[in-house]
Amino acid sequence: MPWSEASRTLPLSQRPLDAAAAGAGAPLLALRNISKTFPGVKALSNVQLTVYAGEVHALMGENGAGKSTLMKILSGAYTADPGAECHIAGEPVAFGGPAAAREHGIAVIYQELSLAPNLSVAENIYLGRHLHRRGMVDRAAMASACEATLARLGADFTPATPVHTLSIAQRQLVEIARAVHFETRILVMDEPTTPLSTRETDRLFALIRQLRAEGMAIIYISHRMAEIDELADRVTVLRDGCFVGTLERDDLTRAALVKMMVGRDLSGFYTKTHGETRRGEIMLSVRNMSDGRRVRPCSFDLRAGEVLGLAGLVGAGRTELARLVFGADARTDGAVFVAGTPLAIASPRQAIDAGIAYLTEDRKLQGLFLDQSVHENINLIVAARDALRGGRLNRASARQRTAQAI
């Protein structure tokens, strides 16, 4: 049965996969019966996804719905359970790993960017595929080769620019340049606007539209309804590791999407009731906190039994204010009081000793030691105060603390 535009009206599971002779109406990517089982967990169960060239296909679902697992299978990072089918441009494909997926024109830009900050833009674009001359890496050739790609994307940096000097938005553009430079046909973008300002988001959307117009298929993962309204040609929804359905552009409504994602009607979804809260005494008081640059004199009080929100656009200074309170950055002015007692907090250690904890926004770079165990990370900041005589680690106490925390 040849693939035709008319077949788009069929249920997704009934659309044909053998599309080699079908012409322009064939999907660029067709995934069927994608399942993935981890020990004790069924992460995906018979999921399906069809994506066409020149479309932005949004992938939505609550946290834990299986979106990331599905994309890791597509990128070759995970292997699907037996019975899975993957067709690209009508041809059956089996990936042996990320390198094989790249050779088939698939690129993934993860929420946590995968760049080497100590290398140049050109070296990152060619990472794993360096050009060589006489047995040496040919940096000049790589820089020259990717100039046209950067110009095409409107980059305001050069191939020789060190990546560690770039902003988050510029680093994201380097990842996109890497995909474009090697003629990626299917680009996956996982929550790409999370670290971006409004202006940077507008630029990213313009670039996505440009790539779509050039025929690239873009799988766009997001929780933000406004972005889906603005970009998506179609939306596929996953729930609890299962395929729920695909909506065409004309059928996209927020009510329909929410119902598919959470499994119930939208009515009452935003109705929230709060019981009477008894606020206690002021536990944390910050007065005239400033770093002389991003944070101007800021003051607030936090009471026992209270959740205090810090709101603002990207770049407004929320993170910077939190780091000043925690002593992670130097302040030019300001005072911190804990339970009414003034504290001269000049380092994170002093903040921790005062009972203040800080969960960073970048857990990968600032919050955790990824090469150490959960046990070691949990006990790291209390190892010294918990030590036995002679500075020996209190291993029994540490094991108990880990068990309680988990």
PDB file of N, CA, C and O in Angstrom, residues 20-80:
ATOM      1  N   ALA A  20       8.922   3.267   0.266  1.00  0.00           N
ATOM      2  CA  ALA A  20      10.053   3.541  -0.600  1.00  0.00           C
ATOM      3  C   ALA A  20       9.637   4.188  -1.916  1.00  0.00           C
ATOM      4  O   ALA A  20      10.360   5.005  -2.473  1.00  0.00           O
ATOM      5  N   ALA A  21       8.466   3.842  -2.425  1.00  0.00           N
ATOM      6  CA  ALA A  21       8.036   4.372  -3.712  1.00  0.00           C
ATOM      7  C   ALA A  21       6.872   5.322  -3.574  1.00  0.00           C
ATOM      8  O   ALA A  21       6.131   5.576  -4.524  1.00  0.00           O
ATOM      9  N   ALA A  22       6.712   5.880  -2.413  1.00  0.00           N
ATOM     10  CA  ALA A  22       5.510   6.652  -2.156  1.00  0.00           C
ATOM     11  C   ALA A  22       5.604   8.110  -2.543  1.00  0.00           C
ATOM     12  O   ALA A  22       4.596   8.779  -2.643  1.00  0.00           O
ATOM     13  N   GLY A  23       6.845   8.643  -2.717  1.00  0.00           N
ATOM     14  CA  GLY A  23       6.954  10.036  -3.143  1.00  0.00           C
ATOM     15  C   GLY A  23       6.970  10.999  -1.990  1.00  0.00           C
ATOM     16  O   GLY A  23       7.307  10.673  -0.860  1.00  0.00           O
ATOM     17  N   ALA A  24       6.556  12.231  -2.272  1.00  0.00           N
ATOM     18  CA  ALA A  24       6.726  13.332  -1.323  1.00  0.00           C
ATOM     19  C   ALA A  24       5.900  13.175  -0.058  1.00  0.00           C
ATOM     20  O   ALA A  24       6.191  13.800   0.945  1.00  0.00           O
ATOM     21  N   GLY A  25       4.836  12.357  -0.105  1.00  0.00           N
ATOM     22  CA  GLY A  25       3.995  12.228   1.064  1.00  0.00           C
ATOM     23  C   GLY A  25       4.548  11.294   2.115  1.00  0.00           C
ATOM     24  O   GLY A  25       3.948  11.143   3.164  1.00  0.00           O
ATOM     25  N   ALA A  26       5.689  10.651   1.866  1.00  0.00           N
ATOM     26  CA  ALA A  26       6.229   9.680   2.810  1.00  0.00           C
ATOM     27  C   ALA A  26       6.803  10.373   4.036  1.00  0.00           C
ATOM     28  O   ALA A  26       7.346  11.467   3.948  1.00  0.00           O
ATOM     29  N   PRO A  27       6.704   9.726   5.187  1.00  0.00           N
ATOM     30  CA  PRO A  27       7.312  10.318   6.390  1.00  0.00           C
ATOM     31  C   PRO A  27       8.823  10.165   6.341  1.00  0.00           C
ATOM     32  O   PRO A  27       9.349   9.194   5.794  1.00  0.00           O
ATOM     33  N   LEU A  28       9.505  11.098   6.907  1.00  0.00           N
ATOM     34  CA  LEU A  28      10.957  10.980   7.010  1.00  0.00           C
ATOM     35  C   LEU A  28      11.331   9.990   8.106  1.00  0.00           C
ATOM     36  O   LEU A  28      12.283   9.224   7.970  1.00  0.00           O
ATOM     37  N   LEU A  29      10.545   9.989   9.204  1.00  0.00           N
ATOM     38  CA  LEU A  29      10.816   9.086  10.324  1.00  0.00           C
ATOM     39  C   LEU A  29       9.534   8.390  10.734  1.00  0.00           C
ATOM     40  O   LEU A  29       8.490   9.028  10.879  1.00  0.00           O
ATOM     41  N   ALA A  30       9.602   7.085  10.910  1.00  0.00           N
ATOM     42  CA  ALA A  30       8.461   6.317  11.411  1.00  0.00           C
ATOM     43  C   ALA A  30       8.960   5.321  12.451  1.00  0.00           C
ATOM     44  O   ALA A  30       9.780   4.456  12.143  1.00  0.00           O
ATOM     45  N   LEU A  31       8.502   5.486  13.675  1.00  0.00           N
ATOM     46  CA  LEU A  31       8.823   4.567  14.758  1.00  0.00           C
ATOM     47  C   LEU A  31       7.571   3.789  15.130  1.00  0.00           C
ATOM     48  O   LEU A  31       6.505   4.376  15.272  1.00  0.00           O
ATOM     49  N   ARG A  32       7.691   2.479  15.291  1.00  0.00           N
ATOM     50  CA  ARG A  32       6.553   1.642  15.658  1.00  0.00           C
ATOM     51  C   ARG A  32       6.975   0.645  16.736  1.00  0.00           C
ATOM     52  O   ARG A  32       8.105   0.141  16.740  1.00  0.00           O
ATOM     53  N   ASN A  33       6.053   0.340  17.640  1.00  0.00           N
ATOM     54  CA  ASN A  33       6.242  -0.714  18.641  1.00  0.00           C
ATOM     55  C   ASN A  33       7.528  -0.505  19.448  1.00  0.00           C
ATOM     56  O   ASN A  33       8.269  -1.453  19.712  1.00  0.00           O
ATOM     57  N   ILE A  34       7.767   0.734  19.848  1.00  0.00           N
ATOM     58  CA  ILE A  34       8.973   1.038  20.613  1.00  0.00           C
ATOM     59  C   ILE A  34       8.702   0.792  22.096  1.00  0.00           C
ATOM     60  O   ILE A  34       7.883   1.475  22.711  1.00  0.00           O
ATOM     61  N   SER A  35       9.371  -0.191  22.628  1.00  0.00           N
ATOM     62  CA  SER A  35       9.261  -0.502  24.052  1.00  0.00           C
ATOM     63  C   SER A  35      10.654  -0.499  24.663  1.00  0.00           C
ATOM     64  O   SER A  35      11.655  -0.755  23.990  1.00  0.00           O
ATOM     65  N   LYS A  36      10.698  -0.184  25.968  1.00  0.00           N
ATOM     66  CA  LYS A  36      11.978  -0.202  26.674  1.00  0.00           C
ATOM     67  C   LYS A  36      11.737  -0.600  28.118  1.00  0.00           C
ATOM     68  O   LYS A  36      10.953   0.043  28.830  1.00  0.00           O
ATOM     69  N   THR A  37      12.413  -1.665  28.543  1.00  0.00           N
ATOM     70  CA  THR A  37      12.261  -2.170  29.897  1.00  0.00           C
ATOM     71  C   THR A  37      13.585  -2.057  30.631  1.00  0.00           C
ATOM     72  O   THR A  37      14.608  -2.547  30.149  1.00  0.00           O
ATOM     73  N   PHE A  38      13.549  -1.392  31.766  1.00  0.00           N
ATOM     74  CA  PHE A  38      14.684  -1.379  32.676  1.00  0.00           C
ATOM     75  C   PHE A  38      14.347  -2.335  33.820  1.00  0.00           C
ATOM     76  O   PHE A  38      13.189  -2.726  33.989  1.00  0.00           O
ATOM     77  N   PRO A  39      15.324  -2.732  34.610  1.00  0.00           N
ATOM     78  CA  PRO A  39      15.021  -3.660  35.717  1.00  0.00           C
ATOM     79  C   PRO A  39      13.899  -3.139  36.610  1.00  0.00           C
ATOM     80  O   PRO A  39      14.036  -2.121  37.277  1.00  0.00           O
ATOM     81  N   GLY A  40      12.768  -3.816  36.555  1.00  0.00           N
ATOM     82  CA  GLY A  40      11.632  -3.467  37.392  1.00  0.00           C
ATOM     83  C   GLY A  40      10.774  -2.337  36.870  1.00  0.00           C
ATOM     84  O   GLY A  40       9.792  -1.966  37.520  1.00  0.00           O
ATOM     85  N   VAL A  41      11.113  -1.771  35.722  1.00  0.00           N
ATOM     86  CA  VAL A  41      10.378  -0.613  35.197  1.00  0.00           C
ATOM     87  C   VAL A  41      10.130  -0.778  33.703  1.00  0.00           C
ATOM     88  O   VAL A  41      11.058  -1.068  32.940  1.00  0.00           O
ATOM     89  N   LYS A  42       8.882  -0.587  33.294  1.00  0.00           N
ATOM     90  CA  LYS A  42       8.529  -0.562  31.877  1.00  0.00           C
ATOM     91  C   LYS A  42       8.446   0.904  31.467  1.00  0.00           C
ATOM     92  O   LYS A  42       7.426   1.571  31.672  1.00  0.00           O
ATOM     93  N   ALA A  43       9.531   1.446  30.911  1.00  0.00           N
ATOM     94  CA  ALA A  43       9.595   2.872  30.599  1.00  0.00           C
ATOM     95  C   ALA A  43       8.769   3.230  29.378  1.00  0.00           C
ATOM     96  O   ALA A  43       8.157   4.307  29.329  1.00  0.00           O
ATOM     97  N   LEU A  44       8.737   2.366  28.370  1.00  0.00           N
ATOM     98  CA  LEU A  44       7.957   2.590  27.158  1.00  0.00           C
ATOM     99  C   LEU A  44       7.240   1.305  26.774  1.00  0.00           C
ATOM    100  O   LEU A  44       7.782   0.211  26.951  1.00  0.00           O
ATOM    101  N   SER A  45       6.025   1.450  26.230  1.00  0.00           N
ATOM    102  CA  SER A  45       5.253   0.281  25.826  1.00  0.00           C
ATOM    103  C   SER A  45       4.579   0.551  24.484  1.00  0.00           C
ATOM    104  O   SER A  45       3.618   1.317  24.394  1.00  0.00           O
ATOM    105  N   ASN A  46       5.132  -0.020  23.427  1.00  0.00           N
ATOM    106  CA  ASN A  46       4.555   0.051  22.081  1.00  0.00           C
ATOM    107  C   ASN A  46       4.266   1.489  21.642  1.00  0.00           C
ATOM    108  O   ASN A  46       3.177   1.802  21.148  1.00  0.00           O
ATOM    109  N   VAL A  47       5.244   2.336  21.810  1.00  0.00           N
ATOM    110  CA  VAL A  47       5.099   3.745  21.422  1.00  0.00           C
ATOM    111  C   VAL A  47       5.316   3.886  19.920  1.00  0.00           C
ATOM    112  O   VAL A  47       6.098   3.154  19.309  1.00  0.00           O
ATOM    113  N   GLN A  48       4.638   4.858  19.317  1.00  0.00           N
ATOM    114  CA  GLN A  48       4.782   5.125  17.888  1.00  0.00           C
ATOM    115  C   GLN A  48       4.929   6.620  17.650  1.00  0.00           C
ATOM    116  O   GLN A  48       4.405   7.438  18.403  1.00  0.00           O
ATOM    117  N   LEU A  49       5.651   6.940  16.580  1.00  0.00           N
ATOM    118  CA  LEU A  49       5.898   8.340  16.254  1.00  0.00           C
ATOM    119  C   LEU A  49       6.186   8.440  14.769  1.00  0.00           C
ATOM    120  O   LEU A  49       7.000   7.677  14.233  1.00  0.00           O
ATOM    121  N   THR A  50       5.519   9.380  14.097  1.00  0.00           N
ATOM    122  CA  THR A  50       5.731   9.620  12.674  1.00  0.00           C
ATOM    123  C   THR A  50       6.021  11.093  12.466  1.00  0.00           C
ATOM    124  O   THR A  50       5.255  11.951  12.922  1.00  0.00           O
ATOM    125  N   VAL A  51       7.131  11.379  11.780  1.00  0.00           N
ATOM    126  CA  VAL A  51       7.564  12.760  11.576  1.00  0.00           C
ATOM    127  C   VAL A  51       7.865  12.964  10.105  1.00  0.00           C
ATOM    128  O   VAL A  51       8.508  12.127   9.459  1.00  0.00           O
ATOM    129  N   TYR A  52       7.429  14.111   9.573  1.00  0.00           N
ATOM    130  CA  TYR A  52       7.638  14.454   8.171  1.00  0.00           C
ATOM    131  C   TYR A  52       8.740  15.495   8.029  1.00  0.00           C
ATOM    132  O   TYR A  52       8.982  16.295   8.940  1.00  0.00           O
ATOM    133  N   ALA A  53       9.388  15.485   6.874  1.00  0.00           N
ATOM    134  CA  ALA A  53      10.361  16.526   6.567  1.00  0.00           C
ATOM    135  C   ALA A  53       9.658  17.872   6.507  1.00  0.00           C
ATOM    136  O   ALA A  53       8.516  17.976   6.047  1.00  0.00           O
ATOM    137  N   GLY A  54      10.313  18.913   6.994  1.00  0.00           N
ATOM    138  CA  GLY A  54       9.739  20.247   6.933  1.00  0.00           C
ATOM    139  C   GLY A  54       8.612  20.478   7.914  1.00  0.00           C
ATOM    140  O   GLY A  54       7.736  21.297   7.659  1.00  0.00           O
ATOM    141  N   GLU A  55       8.632  19.776   9.047  1.00  0.00           N
ATOM    142  CA  GLU A  55       7.623  20.027  10.079  1.00  0.00           C
ATOM    143  C   GLU A  55       8.285  20.109  11.449  1.00  0.00           C
ATOM    144  O   GLU A  55       9.346  19.532  11.683  1.00  0.00           O
ATOM    145  N   VAL A  56       7.634  20.859  12.339  1.00  0.00           N
ATOM    146  CA  VAL A  56       7.999  20.863  13.755  1.00  0.00           C
ATOM    147  C   VAL A  56       6.989  19.981  14.457  1.00  0.00           C
ATOM    148  O   VAL A  56       5.799  20.306  14.508  1.00  0.00           O
ATOM    149  N   HIS A  57       7.464  18.853  14.957  1.00  0.00           N
ATOM    150  CA  HIS A  57       6.585  17.877  15.597  1.00  0.00           C
ATOM    151  C   HIS A  57       6.857  17.922  17.094  1.00  0.00           C
ATOM    152  O   HIS A  57       7.941  17.545  17.566  1.00  0.00           O
ATOM    153  N   ALA A  58       5.904  18.413  17.854  1.00  0.00           N
ATOM    154  CA  ALA A  58       6.075  18.531  19.300  1.00  0.00           C
ATOM    155  C   ALA A  58       5.819  17.191  19.966  1.00  0.00           C
ATOM    156  O   ALA A  58       4.895  16.456  19.590  1.00  0.00           O
ATOM    157  N   LEU A  59       6.638  16.881  20.964  1.00  0.00           N
ATOM    158  CA  LEU A  59       6.469  15.676  21.771  1.00  0.00           C
ATOM    159  C   LEU A  59       6.194  16.137  23.196  1.00  0.00           C
ATOM    160  O   LEU A  59       7.018  16.809  23.805  1.00  0.00           O
ATOM    161  N   MET A  60       5.013  15.777  23.712  1.00  0.00           N
ATOM    162  CA  MET A  60       4.589  16.276  25.011  1.00  0.00           C
ATOM    163  C   MET A  60       4.196  15.141  25.945  1.00  0.00           C
ATOM    164  O   MET A  60       3.885  14.029  25.513  1.00  0.00           O
ATOM    165  N   GLY A  61       4.199  15.462  27.209  1.00  0.00           N
ATOM    166  CA  GLY A  61       3.834  14.505  28.240  1.00  0.00           C
ATOM    167  C   GLY A  61       4.371  14.989  29.570  1.00  0.00           C
ATOM    168  O   GLY A  61       5.313  15.784  29.628  1.00  0.00           O
ATOM    169  N   GLU A  62       3.774  14.512  30.646  1.00  0.00           N
ATOM    170  CA  GLU A  62       4.244  14.900  31.969  1.00  0.00           C
ATOM    171  C   GLU A  62       5.633  14.315  32.224  1.00  0.00           C
ATOM    172  O   GLU A  62       6.107  13.439  31.495  1.00  0.00           O
ATOM    173  N   ASN A  63       6.291  14.790  33.284  1.00  0.00           N
ATOM    174  CA  ASN A  63       7.563  14.202  33.672  1.00  0.00           C
ATOM    175  C   ASN A  63       7.378  12.711  33.920  1.00  0.00           C
ATOM    176  O   ASN A  63       6.441  12.299  34.598  1.00  0.00           O
ATOM    177  N   GLY A  64       8.277  11.910  33.337  1.00  0.00           N
ATOM    178  CA  GLY A  64       8.172  10.470  33.485  1.00  0.00           C
ATOM    179  C   GLY A  64       7.302   9.806  32.443  1.00  0.00           C
ATOM    180  O   GLY A  64       7.077   8.594  32.509  1.00  0.00           O
ATOM    181  N   ALA A  65       6.824  10.576  31.462  1.00  0.00           N
ATOM    182  CA  ALA A  65       5.954   9.998  30.430  1.00  0.00           C
ATOM    183  C   ALA A  65       6.726   9.129  29.446  1.00  0.00           C
ATOM    184  O   ALA A  65       6.126   8.307  28.743  1.00  0.00           O
ATOM    185  N   GLY A  66       8.047   9.312  29.359  1.00  0.00           N
ATOM    186  CA  GLY A  66       8.851   8.500  28.448  1.00  0.00           C
ATOM    187  C   GLY A  66       9.456   9.267  27.295  1.00  0.00           C
ATOM    188  O   GLY A  66      10.070   8.661  26.401  1.00  0.00           O
ATOM    189  N   LYS A  67       9.332  10.582  27.284  1.00  0.00           N
ATOM    190  CA  LYS A  67       9.840  11.381  26.157  1.00  0.00           C
ATOM    191  C   LYS A  67      11.351  11.235  25.994  1.00  0.00           C
ATOM    192  O   LYS A  67      11.836  10.968  24.892  1.00  0.00           O
ATOM    193  N   SER A  68      12.079  11.410  27.082  1.00  0.00           N
ATOM    194  CA  SER A  68      13.539  11.338  27.000  1.00  0.00           C
ATOM    195  C   SER A  68      14.006   9.937  26.632  1.00  0.00           C
ATOM    196  O   SER A  68      14.952   9.772  25.850  1.00  0.00           O
ATOM    197  N   THR A  69      13.341   8.920  27.176  1.00  0.00           N
ATOM    198  CA  THR A  69      13.716   7.548  26.843  1.00  0.00           C
ATOM    199  C   THR A  69      13.520   7.279  25.356  1.00  0.00           C
ATOM    200  O   THR A  69      14.376   6.672  24.694  1.00  0.00           O
ATOM    201  N   LEU A  70      12.406   7.746  24.801  1.00  0.00           N
ATOM    202  CA  LEU A  70      12.146   7.556  23.377  1.00  0.00           C
ATOM    203  C   LEU A  70      13.210   8.241  22.535  1.00  0.00           C
ATOM    204  O   LEU A  70      13.710   7.681  21.547  1.00  0.00           O
ATOM    205  N   MET A  71      13.599   9.458  22.918  1.00  0.00           N
ATOM    206  CA  MET A  71      14.601  10.179  22.143  1.00  0.00           C
ATOM    207  C   MET A  71      15.985   9.551  22.281  1.00  0.00           C
ATOM    208  O   MET A  71      16.790   9.593  21.344  1.00  0.00           O
ATOM    209  N   LYS A  72      16.279   8.963  23.437  1.00  0.00           N
ATOM    210  CA  LYS A  72      17.561   8.288  23.590  1.00  0.00           C
ATOM    211  C   LYS A  72      17.620   7.017  22.741  1.00  0.00           C
ATOM    212  O   LYS A  72      18.694   6.625  22.279  1.00  0.00           O
ATOM    213  N   ILE A  73      16.483   6.375  22.533  1.00  0.00           N
ATOM    214  CA  ILE A  73      16.434   5.237  21.610  1.00  0.00           C
ATOM    215  C   ILE A  73      16.660   5.726  20.180  1.00  0.00           C
ATOM    216  O   ILE A  73      17.434   5.127  19.411  1.00  0.00           O
ATOM    217  N   LEU A  74      16.025   6.835  19.818  1.00  0.00           N
ATOM    218  CA  LEU A  74      16.195   7.383  18.482  1.00  0.00           C
ATOM    219  C   LEU A  74      17.644   7.792  18.243  1.00  0.00           C
ATOM    220  O   LEU A  74      18.170   7.627  17.136  1.00  0.00           O
ATOM    221  N   SER A  75      18.304   8.320  19.272  1.00  0.00           N
ATOM    222  CA  SER A  75      19.682   8.790  19.117  1.00  0.00           C
ATOM    223  C   SER A  75      20.710   7.675  19.222  1.00  0.00           C
ATOM    224  O   SER A  75      21.911   7.914  19.041  1.00  0.00           O
ATOM    225  N   GLY A  76      20.274   6.465  19.540  1.00  0.00           N
ATOM    226  CA  GLY A  76      21.196   5.346  19.653  1.00  0.00           C
ATOM    227  C   GLY A  76      21.812   5.182  21.019  1.00  0.00           C
ATOM    228  O   GLY A  76      22.626   4.280  21.229  1.00  0.00           O
ATOM    229  N   ALA A  77      21.441   6.035  21.980  1.00  0.00           N
ATOM    230  CA  ALA A  77      21.991   5.920  23.334  1.00  0.00           C
ATOM    231  C   ALA A  77      21.405   4.719  24.073  1.00  0.00           C
ATOM    232  O   ALA A  77      22.074   4.119  24.912  1.00  0.00           O
ATOM    233  N   TYR A  78      20.148   4.384  23.789  1.00  0.00           N
ATOM    234  CA  TYR A  78      19.498   3.198  24.345  1.00  0.00           C
ATOM    235  C   TYR A  78      19.126   2.263  23.197  1.00  0.00           C
ATOM    236  O   TYR A  78      18.910   2.706  22.062  1.00  0.00           O
ATOM    237  N   THR A  79      19.014   0.984  23.521  1.00  0.00           N
ATOM    238  CA  THR A  79      18.536  -0.002  22.561  1.00  0.00           C
ATOM    239  C   THR A  79      17.116  -0.404  22.942  1.00  0.00           C
ATOM    240  O   THR A  79      16.859  -0.761  24.095  1.00  0.00           O
ATOM    241  N   ALA A  80      16.204  -0.342  21.988  1.00  0.00           N
ATOM    242  CA  ALA A  80      14.811  -0.693  22.253  1.00  0.00           C
ATOM    243  C   ALA A  80      14.663  -2.195  22.454  1.00  0.00           C
ATOM    244  O   ALA A  80      15.508  -2.993  22.025  1.00  0.00           O
TER     245      ALA A  80
END
